[in-house]
Coordinates of C-alpha atoms in Angstrom, one line a residue:
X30 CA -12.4 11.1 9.1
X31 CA -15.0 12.8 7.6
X32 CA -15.9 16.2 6.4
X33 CA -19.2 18.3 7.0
X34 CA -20.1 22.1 6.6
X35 CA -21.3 23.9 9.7
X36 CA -23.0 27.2 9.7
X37 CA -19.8 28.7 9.6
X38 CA -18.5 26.4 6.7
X39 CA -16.0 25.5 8.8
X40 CA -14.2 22.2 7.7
X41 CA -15.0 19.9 10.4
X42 CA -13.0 16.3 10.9
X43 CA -14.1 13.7 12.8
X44 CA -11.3 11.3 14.1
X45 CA -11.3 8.1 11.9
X46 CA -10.4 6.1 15.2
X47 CA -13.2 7.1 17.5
X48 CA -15.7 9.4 15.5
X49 CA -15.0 12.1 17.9
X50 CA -14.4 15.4 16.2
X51 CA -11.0 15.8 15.2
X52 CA -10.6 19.3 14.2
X53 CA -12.3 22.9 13.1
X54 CA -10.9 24.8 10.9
X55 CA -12.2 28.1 9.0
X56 CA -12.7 27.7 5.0
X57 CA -10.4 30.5 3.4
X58 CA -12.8 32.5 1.8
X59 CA -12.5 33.7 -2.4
X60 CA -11.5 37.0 -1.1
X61 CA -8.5 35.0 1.3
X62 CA -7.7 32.9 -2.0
X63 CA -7.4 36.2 -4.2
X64 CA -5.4 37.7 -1.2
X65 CA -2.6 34.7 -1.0
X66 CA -2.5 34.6 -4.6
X67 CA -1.6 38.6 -4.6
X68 CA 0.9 38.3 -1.0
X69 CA 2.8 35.9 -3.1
X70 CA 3.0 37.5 -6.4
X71 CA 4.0 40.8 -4.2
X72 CA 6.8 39.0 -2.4
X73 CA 8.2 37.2 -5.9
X74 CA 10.5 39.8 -6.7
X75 CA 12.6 40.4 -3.9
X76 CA 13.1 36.6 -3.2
X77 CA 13.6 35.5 -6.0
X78 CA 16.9 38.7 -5.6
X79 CA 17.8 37.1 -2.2
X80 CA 21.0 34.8 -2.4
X81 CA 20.7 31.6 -2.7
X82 CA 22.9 31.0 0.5
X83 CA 20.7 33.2 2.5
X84 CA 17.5 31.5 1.3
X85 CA 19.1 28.4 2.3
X86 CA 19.7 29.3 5.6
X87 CA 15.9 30.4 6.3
X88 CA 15.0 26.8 5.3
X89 CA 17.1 25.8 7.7
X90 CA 15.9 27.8 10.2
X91 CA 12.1 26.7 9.1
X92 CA 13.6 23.4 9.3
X93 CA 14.5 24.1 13.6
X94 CA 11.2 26.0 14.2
X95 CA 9.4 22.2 12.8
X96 CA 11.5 20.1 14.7
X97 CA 10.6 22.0 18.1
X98 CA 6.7 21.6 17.1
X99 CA 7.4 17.8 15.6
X100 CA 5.3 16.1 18.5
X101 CA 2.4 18.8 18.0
X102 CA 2.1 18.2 14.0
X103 CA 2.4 14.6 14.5
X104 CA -0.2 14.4 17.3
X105 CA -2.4 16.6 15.2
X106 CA -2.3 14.4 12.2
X107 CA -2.7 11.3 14.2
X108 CA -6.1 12.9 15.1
X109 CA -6.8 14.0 11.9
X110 CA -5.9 11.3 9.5
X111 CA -5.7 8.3 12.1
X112 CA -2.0 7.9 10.8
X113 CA -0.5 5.6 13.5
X114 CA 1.4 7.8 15.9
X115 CA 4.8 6.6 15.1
X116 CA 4.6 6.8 11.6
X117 CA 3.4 10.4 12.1
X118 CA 6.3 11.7 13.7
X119 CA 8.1 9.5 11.5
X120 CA 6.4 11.5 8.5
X121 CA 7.0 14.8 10.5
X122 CA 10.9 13.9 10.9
X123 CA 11.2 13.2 7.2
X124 CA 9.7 16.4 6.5
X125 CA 12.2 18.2 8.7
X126 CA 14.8 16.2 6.8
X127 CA 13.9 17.4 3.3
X128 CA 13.6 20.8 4.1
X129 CA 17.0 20.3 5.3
X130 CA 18.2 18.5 2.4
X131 CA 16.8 21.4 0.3
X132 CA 18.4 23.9 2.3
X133 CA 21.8 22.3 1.6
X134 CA 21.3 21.8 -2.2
X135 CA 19.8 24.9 -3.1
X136 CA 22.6 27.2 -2.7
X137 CA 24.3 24.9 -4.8
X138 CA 22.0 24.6 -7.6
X139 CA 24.0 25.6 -10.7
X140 CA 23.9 26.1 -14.0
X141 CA 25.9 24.9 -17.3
X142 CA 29.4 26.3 -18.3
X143 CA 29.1 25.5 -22.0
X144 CA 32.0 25.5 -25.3
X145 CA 31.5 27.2 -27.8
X146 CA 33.9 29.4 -30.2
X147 CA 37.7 30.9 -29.2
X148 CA 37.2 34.5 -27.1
X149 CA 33.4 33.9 -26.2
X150 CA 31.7 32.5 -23.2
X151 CA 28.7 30.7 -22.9
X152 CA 26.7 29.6 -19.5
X153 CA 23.2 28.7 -18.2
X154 CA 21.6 29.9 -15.5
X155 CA 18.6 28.8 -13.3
X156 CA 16.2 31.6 -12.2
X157 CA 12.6 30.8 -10.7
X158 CA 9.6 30.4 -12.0
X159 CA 7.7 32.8 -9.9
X160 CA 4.8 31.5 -7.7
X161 CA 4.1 28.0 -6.8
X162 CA 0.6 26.9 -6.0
X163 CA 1.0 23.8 -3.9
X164 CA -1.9 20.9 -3.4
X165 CA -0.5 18.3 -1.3
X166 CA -2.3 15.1 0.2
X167 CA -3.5 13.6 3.7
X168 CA -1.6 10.4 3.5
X169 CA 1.6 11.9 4.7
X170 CA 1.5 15.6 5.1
X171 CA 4.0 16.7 6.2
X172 CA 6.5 14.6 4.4
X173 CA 5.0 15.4 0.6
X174 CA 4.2 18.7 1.8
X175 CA 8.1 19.5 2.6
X176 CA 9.2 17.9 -0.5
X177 CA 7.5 20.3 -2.7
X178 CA 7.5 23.8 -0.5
X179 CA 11.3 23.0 0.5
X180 CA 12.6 22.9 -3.4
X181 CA 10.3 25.8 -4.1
X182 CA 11.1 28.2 -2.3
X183 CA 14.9 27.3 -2.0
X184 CA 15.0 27.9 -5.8
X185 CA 13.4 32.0 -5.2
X186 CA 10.0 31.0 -5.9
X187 CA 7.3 32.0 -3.5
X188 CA 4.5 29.6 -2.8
X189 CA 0.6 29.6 -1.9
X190 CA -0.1 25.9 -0.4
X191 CA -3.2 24.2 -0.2
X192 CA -3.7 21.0 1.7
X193 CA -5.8 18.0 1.6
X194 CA -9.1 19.1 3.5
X195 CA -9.0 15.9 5.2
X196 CA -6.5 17.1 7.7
X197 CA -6.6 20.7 7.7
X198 CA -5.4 21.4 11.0
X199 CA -2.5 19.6 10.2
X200 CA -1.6 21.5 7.0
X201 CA -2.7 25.0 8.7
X202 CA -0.1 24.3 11.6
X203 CA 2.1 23.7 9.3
X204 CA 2.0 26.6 7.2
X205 CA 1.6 28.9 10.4
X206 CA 5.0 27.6 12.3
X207 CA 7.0 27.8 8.5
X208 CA 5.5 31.0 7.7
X209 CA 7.0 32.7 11.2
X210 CA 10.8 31.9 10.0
X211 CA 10.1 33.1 6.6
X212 CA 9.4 36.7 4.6
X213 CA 5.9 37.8 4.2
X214 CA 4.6 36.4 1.1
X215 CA 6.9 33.8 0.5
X216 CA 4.5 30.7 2.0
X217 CA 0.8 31.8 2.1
X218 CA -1.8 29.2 3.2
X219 CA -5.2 28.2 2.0
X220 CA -7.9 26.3 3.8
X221 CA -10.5 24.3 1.6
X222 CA -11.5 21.4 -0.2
X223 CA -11.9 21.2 -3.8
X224 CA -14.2 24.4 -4.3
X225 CA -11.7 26.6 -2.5
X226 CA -8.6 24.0 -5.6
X227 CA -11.1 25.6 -8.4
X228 CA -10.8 29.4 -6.7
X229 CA -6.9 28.8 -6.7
X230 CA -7.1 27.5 -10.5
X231 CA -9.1 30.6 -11.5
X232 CA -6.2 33.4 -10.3
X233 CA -3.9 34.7 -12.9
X234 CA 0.1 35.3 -11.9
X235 CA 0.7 31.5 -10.8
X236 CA 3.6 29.8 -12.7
X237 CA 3.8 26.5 -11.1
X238 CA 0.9 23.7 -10.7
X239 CA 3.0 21.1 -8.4
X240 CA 0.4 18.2 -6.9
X241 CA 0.4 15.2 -5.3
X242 CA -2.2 13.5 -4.9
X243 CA -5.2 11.6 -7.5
X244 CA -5.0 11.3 -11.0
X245 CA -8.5 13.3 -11.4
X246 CA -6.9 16.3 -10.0
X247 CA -3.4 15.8 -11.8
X248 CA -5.8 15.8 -15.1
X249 CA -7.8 19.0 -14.4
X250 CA -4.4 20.5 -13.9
X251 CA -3.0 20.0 -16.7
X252 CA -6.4 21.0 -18.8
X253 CA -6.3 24.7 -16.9
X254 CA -2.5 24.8 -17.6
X255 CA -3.2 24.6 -20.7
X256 CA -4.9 28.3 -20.9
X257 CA -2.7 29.4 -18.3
X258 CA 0.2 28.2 -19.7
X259 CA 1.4 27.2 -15.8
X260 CA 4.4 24.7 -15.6
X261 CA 2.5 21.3 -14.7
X262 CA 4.8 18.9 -11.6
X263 CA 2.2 15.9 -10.9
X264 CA 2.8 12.9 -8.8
X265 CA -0.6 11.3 -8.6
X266 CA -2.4 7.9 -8.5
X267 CA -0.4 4.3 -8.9
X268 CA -1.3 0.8 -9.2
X269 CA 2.3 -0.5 -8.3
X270 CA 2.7 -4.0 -8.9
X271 CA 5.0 -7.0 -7.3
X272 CA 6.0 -9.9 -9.3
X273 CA 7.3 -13.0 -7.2
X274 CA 9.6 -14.8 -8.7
X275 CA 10.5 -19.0 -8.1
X276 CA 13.5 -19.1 -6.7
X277 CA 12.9 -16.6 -3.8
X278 CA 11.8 -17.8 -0.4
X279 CA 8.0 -17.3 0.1
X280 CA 7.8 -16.2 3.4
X281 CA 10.6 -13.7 2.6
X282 CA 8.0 -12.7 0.1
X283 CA 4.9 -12.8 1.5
X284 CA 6.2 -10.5 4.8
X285 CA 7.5 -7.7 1.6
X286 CA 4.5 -8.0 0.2
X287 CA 2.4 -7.2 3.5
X288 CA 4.9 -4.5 4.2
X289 CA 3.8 -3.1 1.0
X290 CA -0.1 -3.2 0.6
X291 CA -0.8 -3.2 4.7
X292 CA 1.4 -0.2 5.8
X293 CA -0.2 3.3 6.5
X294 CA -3.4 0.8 6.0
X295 CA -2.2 0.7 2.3
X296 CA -2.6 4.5 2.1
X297 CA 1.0 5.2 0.4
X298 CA 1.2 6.3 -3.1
X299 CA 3.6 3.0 -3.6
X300 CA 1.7 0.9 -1.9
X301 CA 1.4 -2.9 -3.0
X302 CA -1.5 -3.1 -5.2
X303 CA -1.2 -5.8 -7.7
X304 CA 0.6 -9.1 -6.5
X305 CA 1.9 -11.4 -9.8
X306 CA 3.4 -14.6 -7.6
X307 CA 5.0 -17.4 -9.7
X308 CA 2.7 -20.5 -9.7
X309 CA 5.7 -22.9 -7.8
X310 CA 5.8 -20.9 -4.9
X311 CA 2.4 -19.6 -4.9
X312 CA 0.6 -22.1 -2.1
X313 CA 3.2 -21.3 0.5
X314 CA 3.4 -17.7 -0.1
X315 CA -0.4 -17.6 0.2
X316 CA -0.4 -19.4 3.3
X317 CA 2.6 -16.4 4.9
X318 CA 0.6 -13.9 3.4
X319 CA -2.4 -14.4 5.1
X320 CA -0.5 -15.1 8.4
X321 CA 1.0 -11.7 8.0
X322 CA -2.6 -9.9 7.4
X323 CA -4.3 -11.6 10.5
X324 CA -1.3 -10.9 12.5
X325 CA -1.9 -6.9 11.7
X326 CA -5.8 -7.0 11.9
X327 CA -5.5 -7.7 15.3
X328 CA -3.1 -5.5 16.5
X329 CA -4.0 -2.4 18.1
X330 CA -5.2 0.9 16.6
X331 CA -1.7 2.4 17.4
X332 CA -0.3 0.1 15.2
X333 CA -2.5 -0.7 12.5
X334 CA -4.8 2.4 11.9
X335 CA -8.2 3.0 10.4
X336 CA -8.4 4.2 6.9
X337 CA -9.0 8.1 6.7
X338 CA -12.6 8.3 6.4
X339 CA -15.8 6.2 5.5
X340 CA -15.9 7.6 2.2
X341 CA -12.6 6.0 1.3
X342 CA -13.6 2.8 3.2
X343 CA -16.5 2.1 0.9
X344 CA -14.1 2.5 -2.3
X345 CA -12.2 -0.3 -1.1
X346 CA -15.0 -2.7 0.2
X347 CA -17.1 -1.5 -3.2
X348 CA -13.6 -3.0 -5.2
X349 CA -13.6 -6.3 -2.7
X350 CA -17.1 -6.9 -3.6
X351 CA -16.7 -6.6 -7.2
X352 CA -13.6 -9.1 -7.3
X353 CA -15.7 -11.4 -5.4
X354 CA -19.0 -10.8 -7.7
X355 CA -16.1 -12.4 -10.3
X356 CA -14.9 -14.9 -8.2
X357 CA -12.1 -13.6 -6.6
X358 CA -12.1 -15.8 -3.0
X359 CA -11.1 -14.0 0.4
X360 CA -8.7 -16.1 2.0
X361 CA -9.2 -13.2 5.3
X362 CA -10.6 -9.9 6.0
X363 CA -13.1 -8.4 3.2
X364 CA -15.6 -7.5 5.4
X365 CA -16.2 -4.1 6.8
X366 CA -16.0 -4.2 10.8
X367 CA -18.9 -3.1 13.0
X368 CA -18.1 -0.4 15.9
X369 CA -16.7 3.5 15.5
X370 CA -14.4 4.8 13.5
X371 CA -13.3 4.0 9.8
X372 CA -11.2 0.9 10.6
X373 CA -10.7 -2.4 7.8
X374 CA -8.8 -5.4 7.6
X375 CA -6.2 -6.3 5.9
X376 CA -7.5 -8.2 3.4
X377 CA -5.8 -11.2 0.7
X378 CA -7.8 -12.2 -2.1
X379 CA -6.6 -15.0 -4.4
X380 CA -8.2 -16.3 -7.8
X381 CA -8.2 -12.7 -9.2
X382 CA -8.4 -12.1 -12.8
X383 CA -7.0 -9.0 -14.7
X384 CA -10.1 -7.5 -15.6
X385 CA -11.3 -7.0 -11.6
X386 CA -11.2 -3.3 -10.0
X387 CA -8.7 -4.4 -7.2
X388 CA -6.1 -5.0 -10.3
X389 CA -6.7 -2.4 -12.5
X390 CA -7.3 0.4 -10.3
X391 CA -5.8 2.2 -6.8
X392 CA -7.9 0.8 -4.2
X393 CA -5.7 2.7 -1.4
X394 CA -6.7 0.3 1.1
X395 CA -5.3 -2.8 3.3
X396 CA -5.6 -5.1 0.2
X397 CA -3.3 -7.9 -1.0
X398 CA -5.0 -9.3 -4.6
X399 CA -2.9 -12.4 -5.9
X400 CA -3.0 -13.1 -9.7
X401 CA -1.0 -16.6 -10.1
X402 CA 1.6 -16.8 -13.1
X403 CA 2.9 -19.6 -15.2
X404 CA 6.3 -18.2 -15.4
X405 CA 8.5 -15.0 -14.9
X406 CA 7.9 -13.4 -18.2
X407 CA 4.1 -13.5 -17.6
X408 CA 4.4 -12.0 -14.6
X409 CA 6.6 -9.2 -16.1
X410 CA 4.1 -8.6 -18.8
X411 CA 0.9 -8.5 -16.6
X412 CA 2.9 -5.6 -14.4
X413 CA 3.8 -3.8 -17.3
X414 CA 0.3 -3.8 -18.9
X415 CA -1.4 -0.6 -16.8
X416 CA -2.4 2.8 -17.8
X417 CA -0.2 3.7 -14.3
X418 CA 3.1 4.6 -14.2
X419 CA 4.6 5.2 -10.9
X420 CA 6.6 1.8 -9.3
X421 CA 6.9 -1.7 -9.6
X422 CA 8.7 -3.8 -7.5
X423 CA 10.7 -7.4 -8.3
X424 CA 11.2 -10.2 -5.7
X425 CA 14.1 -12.4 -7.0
X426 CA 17.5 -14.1 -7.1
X427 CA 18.1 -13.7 -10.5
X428 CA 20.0 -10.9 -11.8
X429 CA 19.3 -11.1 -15.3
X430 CA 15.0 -11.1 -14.2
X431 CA 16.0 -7.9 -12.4
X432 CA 18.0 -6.5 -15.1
X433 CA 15.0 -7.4 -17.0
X434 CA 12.5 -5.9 -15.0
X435 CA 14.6 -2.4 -14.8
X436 CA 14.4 -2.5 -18.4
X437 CA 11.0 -3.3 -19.7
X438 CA 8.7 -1.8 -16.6
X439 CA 7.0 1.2 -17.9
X440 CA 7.2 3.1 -14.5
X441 CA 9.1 5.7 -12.6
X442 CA 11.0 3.4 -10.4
X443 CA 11.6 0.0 -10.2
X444 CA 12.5 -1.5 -7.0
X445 CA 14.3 -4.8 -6.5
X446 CA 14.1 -7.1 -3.4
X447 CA 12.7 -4.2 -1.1
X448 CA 9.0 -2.7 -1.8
X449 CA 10.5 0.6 0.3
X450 CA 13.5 2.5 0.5
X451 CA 15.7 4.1 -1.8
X452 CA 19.6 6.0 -1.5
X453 CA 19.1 9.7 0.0
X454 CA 19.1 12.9 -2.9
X455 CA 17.0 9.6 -5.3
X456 CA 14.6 11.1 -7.4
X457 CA 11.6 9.7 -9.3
X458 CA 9.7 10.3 -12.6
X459 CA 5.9 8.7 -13.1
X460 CA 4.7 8.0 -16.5
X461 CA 1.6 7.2 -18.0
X462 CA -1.6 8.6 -15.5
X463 CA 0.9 8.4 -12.2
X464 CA 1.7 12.1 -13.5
X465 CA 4.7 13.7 -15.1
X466 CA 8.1 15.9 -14.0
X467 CA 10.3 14.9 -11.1
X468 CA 8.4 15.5 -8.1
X469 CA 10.9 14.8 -5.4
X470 CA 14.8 14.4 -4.8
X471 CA 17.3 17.0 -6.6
X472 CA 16.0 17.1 -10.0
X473 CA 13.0 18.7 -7.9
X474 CA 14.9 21.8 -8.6
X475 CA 14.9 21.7 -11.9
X476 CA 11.5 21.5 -12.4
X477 CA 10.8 24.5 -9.8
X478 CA 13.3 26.7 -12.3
X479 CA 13.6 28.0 -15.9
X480 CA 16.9 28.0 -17.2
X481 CA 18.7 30.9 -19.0
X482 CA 21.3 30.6 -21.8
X483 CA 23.6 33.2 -22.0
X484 CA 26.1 33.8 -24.7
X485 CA 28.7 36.4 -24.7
X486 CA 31.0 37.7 -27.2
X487 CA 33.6 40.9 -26.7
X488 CA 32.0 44.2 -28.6
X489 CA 34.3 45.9 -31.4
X490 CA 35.5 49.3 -30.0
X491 CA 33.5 52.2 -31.3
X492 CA 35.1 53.8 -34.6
X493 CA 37.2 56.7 -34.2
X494 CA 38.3 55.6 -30.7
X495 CA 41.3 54.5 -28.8
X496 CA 41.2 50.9 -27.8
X497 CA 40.1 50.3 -24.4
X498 CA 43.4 48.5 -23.3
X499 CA 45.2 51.5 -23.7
X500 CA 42.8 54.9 -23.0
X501 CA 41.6 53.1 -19.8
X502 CA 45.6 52.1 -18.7
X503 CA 46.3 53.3 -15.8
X504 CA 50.1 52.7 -16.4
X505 CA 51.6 55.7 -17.4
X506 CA 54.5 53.9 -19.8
X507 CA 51.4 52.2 -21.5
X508 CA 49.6 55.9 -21.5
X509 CA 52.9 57.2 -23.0
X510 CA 53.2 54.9 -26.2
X511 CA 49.6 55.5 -26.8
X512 CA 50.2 58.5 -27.4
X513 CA 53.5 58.5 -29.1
X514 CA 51.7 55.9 -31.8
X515 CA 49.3 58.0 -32.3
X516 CA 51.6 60.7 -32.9
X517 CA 53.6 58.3 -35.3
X518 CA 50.2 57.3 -36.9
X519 CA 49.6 60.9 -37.7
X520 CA 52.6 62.9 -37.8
X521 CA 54.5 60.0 -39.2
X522 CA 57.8 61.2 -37.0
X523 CA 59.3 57.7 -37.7

């Protein structure tokens, strides 16, 4: 996929698979970004009023309208993106799931009842922030995009969302279909690249930065937010690492491995990028590796797609390059392939050393670099020694390594014996340059809300009054000796 102005400035695709174009889509203008910005500040108010049960049950009815259009948005980014086509209605269906999920938890989203002294009450209570600008990325767009625009505006907040310009179509279909379930104003889209990000980033009335996507962007963020004073939720770049340990079978290993740096074409925020093997299992796993990378080079495009543009494929053969200017060997791929399209191999490379790109920074690509370790603990320490922050994962049989590894690894999560997965409602927080807040799961919607402490204490009744119990009675006994005390009180007829 790749991007060019036309005389319209239109944001043109090409397909990564074929180099036909893709898509065409019209770049919002500064007047369109000033407008969106002003449609969701308008619309603030009265959702952010509107029940929680009743917000809820628009998700869920933005939820329906996406599953009846899942095919379209999935061929769409398949076009766009060259995202496999199953993994894109995959990506599509887990989008429809977590709008769902949100629709269920954000009625239910509660505050604190709190203790504090006899004949007071004290409480918290969750309000929104106010207006949400979303960036989300190409890599799985409908997915991320859910994530963040389903706990948003769940939680009263209105949103404007901006996606990747790499698959415009995708994210402009998107916004259309959830924008016809929901109120004006609450989900205004944007169409642009990086030019249109800075137009966003100059409005005043946003309250919410939430991004996913690279550390570059996370960091200019978080400098403008600093002026604006805009809550900052940033899930960017990782350099997620696997340590292998000895007693664990290496073919086990090496196909969880492969899962991990060659799916989506490595193009996943958690994909494998650093492999730490342990040196008595390191020939064999090698060997399965490679087995497992050939075996995905040749399948077809439908299965193992092209990466999402040439721009990004010269990233990742620049990084093979300079691993192998340093001695790194290729034991396959590594070599950019003649013909259309933006295809690469999936690539292993062993004799790595810590100081190469392909270990020390994202490569996003179909690459599998193998750093050999004397024991567990060095492999633990190698993993641990990043500026990234978002996952690690450990491959091993013993419990007190994994215990270990939960423990000491400076990241966001730490997964043990599967690269993927995770329980439903899990939730995630990055450290270091992966980014900072909860950007997914419940605590989502904590993030997207400012919370209220609320102390209460019973007034003293105003001098020269009759206590409330007894003026406001309607029981006419209790009216009565009211006003026989007060008779008493005066008239002293006792």
């Amino acid at each position: 996929m790749t991007i060019a102005p036309t005389a319209t400035d239109d944001l043109v695709v090409t397909d990564p698979v074929d180099g036909s174009t893709a898509s065409s889509v019209p770049r919002s203008t500064e007047e369109d970004v000033r407008d969106a910005v002003a449609r969701a500040r308008v619309a603030a108010g009265a959702w952010a009023r509107t029940a929680p049960a009743e917000r809820g049950a628009l998700l869920h009815a933005a939820a329906e309208h996406l599953r009846a259009h899942a095919q379209e948005l999935a061929d769409l980014n398949t076009r766009e993106t060259g995202k496999v086509p199953g993994d894109a209605l995959g990506g599509v269906e887990a989008g429809i799931g977590t709008l769902v999920q949100y629709a269920e938890l954000g009625p239910v989203h509660r505050g604190e009842a709190l203790r504090g002294q006899f004949g007071a009450a004290d409480w918290s209570v969750p309000h929104a922030r106010g207006v949400v600008l979303a960036l989300t990325p190409w890599n799985d767009p409908v997915a991320v995009a859910c994530g963040i625009l389903g706990a948003a505006i769940v939680t009263g907040n209105t949103v404007v969302h901006k996606g990747s310009e790499r698959c415009p179509a995708t994210f402009a279909r998107l916004n259309a279909l959830l924008a016809e379930v929901l109120p004006d104003g609450v989900l205004v889209g944007v169409d642009g690249d990086a030019t249109t990000g800075e137009q966003l980033l100059a409005q005043d009335g946003i309250d919410v930065y939430a991004h996913v996507g690279s550390t570059a962007t996370g960091d200019r963020l978080s400098e403008v937010a600093a002026t604006t004073r805009a809550h900052v939720i940033r899930e960017n770049g990782g350099n997620d690492a696997v340590v292998v340990d000895a007693d664990v079978d290496p073919e086990w290993a090496a196909a969880q491995v492969a899962l991990g740096a060659f799916a989506n074409t490595g193009q996943i925020c958690t994909s494998v990028e650093r492999v730490y093997v342990h040196q008595d299992v390191a020939d064999a796993f090698v060997t399965a590796l490679v087995a497992e990378a050939e075996r995905r080079t040749a399948s077809a495009a439908a299965d193992f797609g092209p990466l999402v543009d040439d721009r990004l494929r010269r990233t990742v053969q620049a990084h093979v390059d300079e691993a192998v200017s340093r001695g790194a060997v290729v034991r396959t791929g590594g070599v950019t392939p003649d013909g259309p399209g933006s295809f690469y191999p999936a690539t292993v490379l062993t004799e790595c050393t810590d100081d190469m790109l392909v270990l020390t920074e994202e490569t996003f690509g179909p690459i599998a670099p193998v750093r050999v370790v004397s024991d567990f603990d060095e492999g633990i320490r190698l993993a641990a020694a990043d500026r990234y922050g978002l996952a690690a994962t450990v491959l091993t049989n013993d419990t007190g390594h994994a215990l270990r590894a939960a423990a000491e690894l400076p990241v966001g999560t730490v997964k043990v014996n599967a690269v993927f997965g995770g329980a439903p409602g899990g939730s995630a927080q990055p450290r270091g340059a992966s980014g900072a807040g909860f950007g997914y799961g419940p605590h989502l919607l904590d993030e997207m809300t400012t919370t209220t402490v609320v102390h209460l204490e019973a007034a003293p009744p105003r001098r020269g009054t009759q206590p409330a119990s007894a003026a406001g009675s309607s029981d006419p006994a209790a009216a009565a000796g009211a006003t026989a005390g007060s008779a008493d009180t005066v008239g002293g007829t006792r």
